[in-house]
Amino acid sequence: MVKNALEPEWEARFEGTSYGFRPGRSCHDAIAKIYLLARPNKRKKWVVDADIKGAFDTIDHGFLLRTLGMTPGRELIRQWLKAGVLEEGVVHETPLGTPQGGVISPLLLNIALHGMEAALGVRYNRSGEIAGKRAVVRYADDFVVFCESQADALEVRERLLPGWLAERGLCLSEEKTRIVHLTDGFDFLGFTIRHYPSPKTTRTGYKLLIRPSKKSVTGLRERLRDAWRQLCGHNVHAVLHKLNPIIRGWAHYFRTVVSSATFRGLDNWMHRRALRYARRTHPNKPWKWRANRYWGRLNPARQDHWVFGDKRSGAYLLKFGWVKIVRHQLVQGRASPDDPRLREYWWSRQKVNLACLSASDVTLVQEQDWYCPVCGMDLINGEPLERHHKVPRSEGGARLRANRVLVHLYCHQQVTAAWRNRPA
């Protein structure tokens, strides 16, 4: 309730280049903004790739409360900040920081970091375009500052940022903060942003490519490798149930950038893992028998005869390469979902998220008019979604669509807990 009271007011104040933990804004908006700033024909080619050390743990309570002013719920916020942490039966005081995982903590962090553009001297002209020598893109406590020279980047890192952050009880992480040129590239939110030489195809001699970072690809492979190992001895249905959500989620996150080559490499790697699974599951069967059992043209929309899956049910393992590359449309300036004049604009942006849902879930979303029936808020707001049975399966509820609704993960948990604790 306090978050819902505070958020509209601060959304009207926040800078347009702040994208983390805000309604209607996402990692993809931050990357889309970076794309506009990092293009080779722009002058800001030096980047301060910054990270705040323990941001949630070290925010100064006094500064935060002074910034909030006499707002509704101020005393509750003060009590939450001072409540302490219970660990192994021992209460530890919390003189600094916000509660980890708290519903209101991300909003409080954004409030504490509001004003970074002014501190760095970022200026805009009447058209809303950056007119100064610096630009910043922030996602929660991770941010990058674009500068026109290395000397200016050093001034930002050594003089401007430390003093401004110290007032809030924060400081830069020495290990994670560095100054780089765009020809060397940097990683941000799982993506690598870099200028590559291209003297024959561009006027500037360079082209900008944004790709999934090596760290992101390595992390995905480790996750999938662990999943394959855990699935050793399980049937193919369990394999598909475990792996498809991982593939779908990762591919849709990185489908807005130059990912085709990465997707092809991952598909080849997954094919080898599937071959190993089949060989271990049926060590005494010949290769042709295993191929005939697990591979075929299972996806009718594809002319691909090497799709791994269950021929009896028709279910199959997704491929990264099937996800079409779609560029993300950057959110407009400081546009807020709470602005009634922009209702049609936000409605059109919501529809883009249909690509992340299955066909049956899309139908449910449209039937629910894009709202969560539990909390009444927008269904597509960045939170995970779950299917909820109106009449529980344990009480004879059907699996039919008429008995299902899509709700937020946390709303689903609340409904389930209330049902379990109901009077007998």
XYZ file of N, CA, C and O in Angstrom, residues 52 98 128 137 265 413:
24
model
N 27.657 0.366 -8.011
C 27.650 0.860 -6.630
C 27.858 -0.315 -5.679
O 27.171 -1.330 -5.776
N 18.489 -0.965 3.052
C 17.071 -1.309 2.965
C 16.929 -2.824 3.009
O 17.856 -3.551 2.663
N 14.222 17.583 -26.377
C 14.420 16.431 -25.516
C 15.663 15.632 -25.841
O 15.869 14.537 -25.299
N 22.935 6.178 -18.374
C 21.861 5.185 -18.425
C 21.999 4.345 -17.164
O 23.064 3.778 -16.900
N 24.835 -21.478 -32.308
C 25.826 -22.199 -31.535
C 25.220 -22.959 -30.371
O 25.607 -24.102 -30.086
N 0.517 -17.090 -4.819
C 0.944 -17.601 -3.513
C -0.016 -17.172 -2.404
O -0.343 -17.956 -1.510
